[in-house]
mmCIF file of C-alpha atoms in Angstrom:
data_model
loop_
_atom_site.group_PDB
_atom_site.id
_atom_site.type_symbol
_atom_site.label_atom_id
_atom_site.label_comp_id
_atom_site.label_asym_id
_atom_site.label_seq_id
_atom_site.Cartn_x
_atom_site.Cartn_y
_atom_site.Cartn_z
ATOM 1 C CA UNK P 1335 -29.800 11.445 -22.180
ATOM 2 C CA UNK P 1336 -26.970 12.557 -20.054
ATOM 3 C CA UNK P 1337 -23.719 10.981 -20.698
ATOM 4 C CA UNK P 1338 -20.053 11.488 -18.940
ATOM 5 C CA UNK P 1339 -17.041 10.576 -20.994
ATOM 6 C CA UNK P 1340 -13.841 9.723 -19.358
ATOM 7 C CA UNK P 1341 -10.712 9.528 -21.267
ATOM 8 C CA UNK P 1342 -8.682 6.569 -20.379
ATOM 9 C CA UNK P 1343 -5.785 7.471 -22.841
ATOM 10 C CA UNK P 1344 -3.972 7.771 -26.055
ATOM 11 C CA UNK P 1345 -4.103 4.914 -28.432
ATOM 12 C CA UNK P 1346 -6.892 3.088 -25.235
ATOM 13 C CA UNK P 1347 -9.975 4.835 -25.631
ATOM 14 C CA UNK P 1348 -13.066 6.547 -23.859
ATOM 15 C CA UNK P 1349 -15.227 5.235 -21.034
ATOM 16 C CA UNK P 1350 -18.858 6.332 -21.426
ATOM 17 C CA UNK P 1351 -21.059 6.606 -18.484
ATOM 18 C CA UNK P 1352 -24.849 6.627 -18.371
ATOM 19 C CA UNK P 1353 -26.950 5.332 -15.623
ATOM 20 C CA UNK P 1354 -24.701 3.645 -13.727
ATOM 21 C CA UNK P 1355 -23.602 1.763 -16.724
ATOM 22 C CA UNK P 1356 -20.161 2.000 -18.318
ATOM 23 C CA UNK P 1357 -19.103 1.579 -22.494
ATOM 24 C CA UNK P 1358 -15.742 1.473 -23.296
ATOM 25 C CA UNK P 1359 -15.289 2.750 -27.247
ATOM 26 C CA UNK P 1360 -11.586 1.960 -28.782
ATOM 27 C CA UNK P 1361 -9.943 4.865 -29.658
ATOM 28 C CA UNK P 1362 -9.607 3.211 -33.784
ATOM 29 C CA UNK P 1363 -12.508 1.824 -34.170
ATOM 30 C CA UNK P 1364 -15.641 3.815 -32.068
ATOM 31 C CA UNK P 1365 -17.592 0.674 -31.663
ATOM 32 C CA UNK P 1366 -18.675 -0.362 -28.528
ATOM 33 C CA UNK P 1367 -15.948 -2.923 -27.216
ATOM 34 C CA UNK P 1368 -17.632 -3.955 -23.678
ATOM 35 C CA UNK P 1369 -20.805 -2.837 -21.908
ATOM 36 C CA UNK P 1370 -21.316 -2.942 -18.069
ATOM 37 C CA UNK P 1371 -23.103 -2.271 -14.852
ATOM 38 C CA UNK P 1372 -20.715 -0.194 -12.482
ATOM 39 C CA UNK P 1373 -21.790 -1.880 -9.390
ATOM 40 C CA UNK P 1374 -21.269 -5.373 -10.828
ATOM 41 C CA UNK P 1375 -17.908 -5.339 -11.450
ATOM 42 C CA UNK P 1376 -14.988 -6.611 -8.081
ATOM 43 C CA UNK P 1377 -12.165 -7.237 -10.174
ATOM 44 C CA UNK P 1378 -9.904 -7.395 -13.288
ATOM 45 C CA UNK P 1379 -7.022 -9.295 -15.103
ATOM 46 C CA UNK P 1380 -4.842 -7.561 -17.401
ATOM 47 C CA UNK P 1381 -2.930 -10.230 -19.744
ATOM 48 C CA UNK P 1382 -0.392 -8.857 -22.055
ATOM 49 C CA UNK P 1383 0.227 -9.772 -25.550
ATOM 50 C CA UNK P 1384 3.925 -10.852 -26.004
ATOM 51 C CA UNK P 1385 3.522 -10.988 -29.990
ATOM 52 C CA UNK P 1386 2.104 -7.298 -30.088
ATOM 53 C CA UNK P 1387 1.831 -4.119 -28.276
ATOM 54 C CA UNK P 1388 -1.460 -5.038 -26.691
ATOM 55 C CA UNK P 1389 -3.207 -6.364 -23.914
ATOM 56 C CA UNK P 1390 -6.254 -8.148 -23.155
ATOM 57 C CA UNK P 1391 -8.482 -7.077 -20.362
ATOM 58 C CA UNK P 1392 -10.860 -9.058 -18.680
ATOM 59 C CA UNK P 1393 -13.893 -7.518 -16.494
ATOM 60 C CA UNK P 1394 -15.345 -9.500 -13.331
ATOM 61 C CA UNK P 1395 -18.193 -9.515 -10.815
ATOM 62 C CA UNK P 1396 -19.363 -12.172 -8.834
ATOM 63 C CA UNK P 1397 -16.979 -14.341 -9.860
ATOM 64 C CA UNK P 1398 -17.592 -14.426 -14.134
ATOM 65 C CA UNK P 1399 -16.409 -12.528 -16.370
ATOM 66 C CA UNK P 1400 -18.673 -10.289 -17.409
ATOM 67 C CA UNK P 1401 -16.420 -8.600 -20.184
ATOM 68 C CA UNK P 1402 -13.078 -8.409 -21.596
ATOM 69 C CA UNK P 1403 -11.402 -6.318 -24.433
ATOM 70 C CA UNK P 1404 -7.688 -5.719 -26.164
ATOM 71 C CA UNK P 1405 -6.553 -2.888 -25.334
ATOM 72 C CA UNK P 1406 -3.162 -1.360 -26.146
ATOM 73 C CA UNK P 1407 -0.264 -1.889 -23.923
ATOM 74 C CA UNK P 1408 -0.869 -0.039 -20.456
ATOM 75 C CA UNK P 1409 -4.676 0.150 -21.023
ATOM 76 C CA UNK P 1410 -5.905 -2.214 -18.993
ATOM 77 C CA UNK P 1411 -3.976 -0.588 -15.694
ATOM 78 C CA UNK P 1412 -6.098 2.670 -16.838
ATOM 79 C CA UNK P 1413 -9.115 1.241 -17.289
ATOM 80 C CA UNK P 1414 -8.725 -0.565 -13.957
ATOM 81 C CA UNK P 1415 -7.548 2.058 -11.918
ATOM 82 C CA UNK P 1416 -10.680 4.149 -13.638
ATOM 83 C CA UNK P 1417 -13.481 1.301 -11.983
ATOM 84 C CA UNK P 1418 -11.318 1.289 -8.673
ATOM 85 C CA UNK P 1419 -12.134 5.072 -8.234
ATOM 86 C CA UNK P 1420 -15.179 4.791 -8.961
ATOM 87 C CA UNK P 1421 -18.140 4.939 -5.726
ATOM 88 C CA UNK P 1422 -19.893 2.030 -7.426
ATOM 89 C CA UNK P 1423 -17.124 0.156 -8.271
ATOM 90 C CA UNK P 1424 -17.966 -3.494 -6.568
ATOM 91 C CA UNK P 1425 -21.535 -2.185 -5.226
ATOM 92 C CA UNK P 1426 -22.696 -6.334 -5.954
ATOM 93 C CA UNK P 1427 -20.683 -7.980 -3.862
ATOM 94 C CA UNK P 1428 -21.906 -11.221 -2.754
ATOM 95 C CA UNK P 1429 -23.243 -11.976 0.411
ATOM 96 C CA UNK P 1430 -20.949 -11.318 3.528
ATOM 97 C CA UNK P 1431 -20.845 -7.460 2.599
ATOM 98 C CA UNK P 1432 -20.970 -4.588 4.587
ATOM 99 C CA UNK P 1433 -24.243 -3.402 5.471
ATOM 100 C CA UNK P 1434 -25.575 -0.625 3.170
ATOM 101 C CA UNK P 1435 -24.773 2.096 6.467
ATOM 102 C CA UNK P 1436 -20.841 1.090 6.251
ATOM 103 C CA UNK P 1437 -20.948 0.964 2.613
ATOM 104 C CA UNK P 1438 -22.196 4.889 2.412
ATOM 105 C CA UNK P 1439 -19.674 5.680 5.290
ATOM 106 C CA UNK P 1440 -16.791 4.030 3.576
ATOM 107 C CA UNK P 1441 -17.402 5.704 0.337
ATOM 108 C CA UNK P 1442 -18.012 9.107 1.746
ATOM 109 C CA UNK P 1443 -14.675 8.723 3.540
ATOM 110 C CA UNK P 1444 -13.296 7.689 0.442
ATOM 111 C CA UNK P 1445 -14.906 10.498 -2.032
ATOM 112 C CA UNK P 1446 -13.613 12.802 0.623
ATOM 113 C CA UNK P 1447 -10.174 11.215 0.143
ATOM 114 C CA UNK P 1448 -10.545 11.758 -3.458
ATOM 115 C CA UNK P 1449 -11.577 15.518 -3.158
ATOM 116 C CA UNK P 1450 -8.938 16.373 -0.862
ATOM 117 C CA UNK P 1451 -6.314 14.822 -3.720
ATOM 118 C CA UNK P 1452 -7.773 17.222 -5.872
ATOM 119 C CA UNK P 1453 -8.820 13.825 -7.860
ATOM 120 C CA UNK P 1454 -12.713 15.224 -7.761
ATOM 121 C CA UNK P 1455 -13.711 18.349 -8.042
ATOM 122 C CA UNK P 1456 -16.165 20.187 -5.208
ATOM 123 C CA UNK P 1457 -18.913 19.791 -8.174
ATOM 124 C CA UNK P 1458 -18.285 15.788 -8.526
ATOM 125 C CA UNK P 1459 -17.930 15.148 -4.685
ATOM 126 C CA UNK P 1460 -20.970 16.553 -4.170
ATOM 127 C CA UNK P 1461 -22.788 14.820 -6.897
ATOM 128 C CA UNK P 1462 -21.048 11.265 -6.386
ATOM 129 C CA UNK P 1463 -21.988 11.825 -2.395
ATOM 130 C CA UNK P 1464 -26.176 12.541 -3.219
ATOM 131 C CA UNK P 1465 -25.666 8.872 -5.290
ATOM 132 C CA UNK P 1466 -24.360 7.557 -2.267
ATOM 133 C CA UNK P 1467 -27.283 8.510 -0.051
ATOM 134 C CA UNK P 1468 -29.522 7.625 -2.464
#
């Protein structure tokens, strides 16, 4: 099965996509530290650890947590700032979303955002913009 992995640093550890689904490995250990749906998750908290050089990093959608994970100190910014560029990223929203038409358009203006900041390559645009269609 396909799989992309995305780096999200030194001493953090490596996203692994498949399926819309997302597995962040530590970069000590290799075991699976949180599993989720792309499209489920709207938002995060990042709580440092004032005794260690660590953070904890907690993974929401729909209100619950759906995850969380230490990280080391700076991780959780990564990890966030990975989901946030993401086209899924917050696909679930509750009710009182956009209708699925704005949704593409907004996420084609952003992937074209992205492209243009050299951030995705012609190769990913056009790939992340056929899983926007559908």
């Amino acid at each position: 099965m396909f799989c992309e992995s995305h780096n999200v640093g030194a001493f953090v550890g490596t996203l692994y996509e498949r399926k819309g689904k997302v597995t962040l490995y530590k970069w000590i250990r290799m075991t699976p530290e949180f599993s989720v749906r792309i499209i489920d998750v709207t938002r995060f908290s990042v709580q440092p650890n004032k005794k260690s050089n660590d953070e904890l990093v907690k993974v929401f959608g729909s209100g619950a947590e759906l995850a969380s994970a230490r990280v080391f100190e700076g991780g959780g910014a990564k990890i966030e700032a990975w989901f946030r560029r993401h086209p899924d990223f917050g696909g679930n929203m509750a009710a009182g979303a956009p209708s699925n038409e704005t949704n593409v358009a907004d996420g084609l203006t952003k992937l074209a955002a992205l492209r243009g900041s050299g951030a995705l390559t012609d190769k990913e645009f056009t790939r992340q913009k056929g899983r926007l269609r559908g």
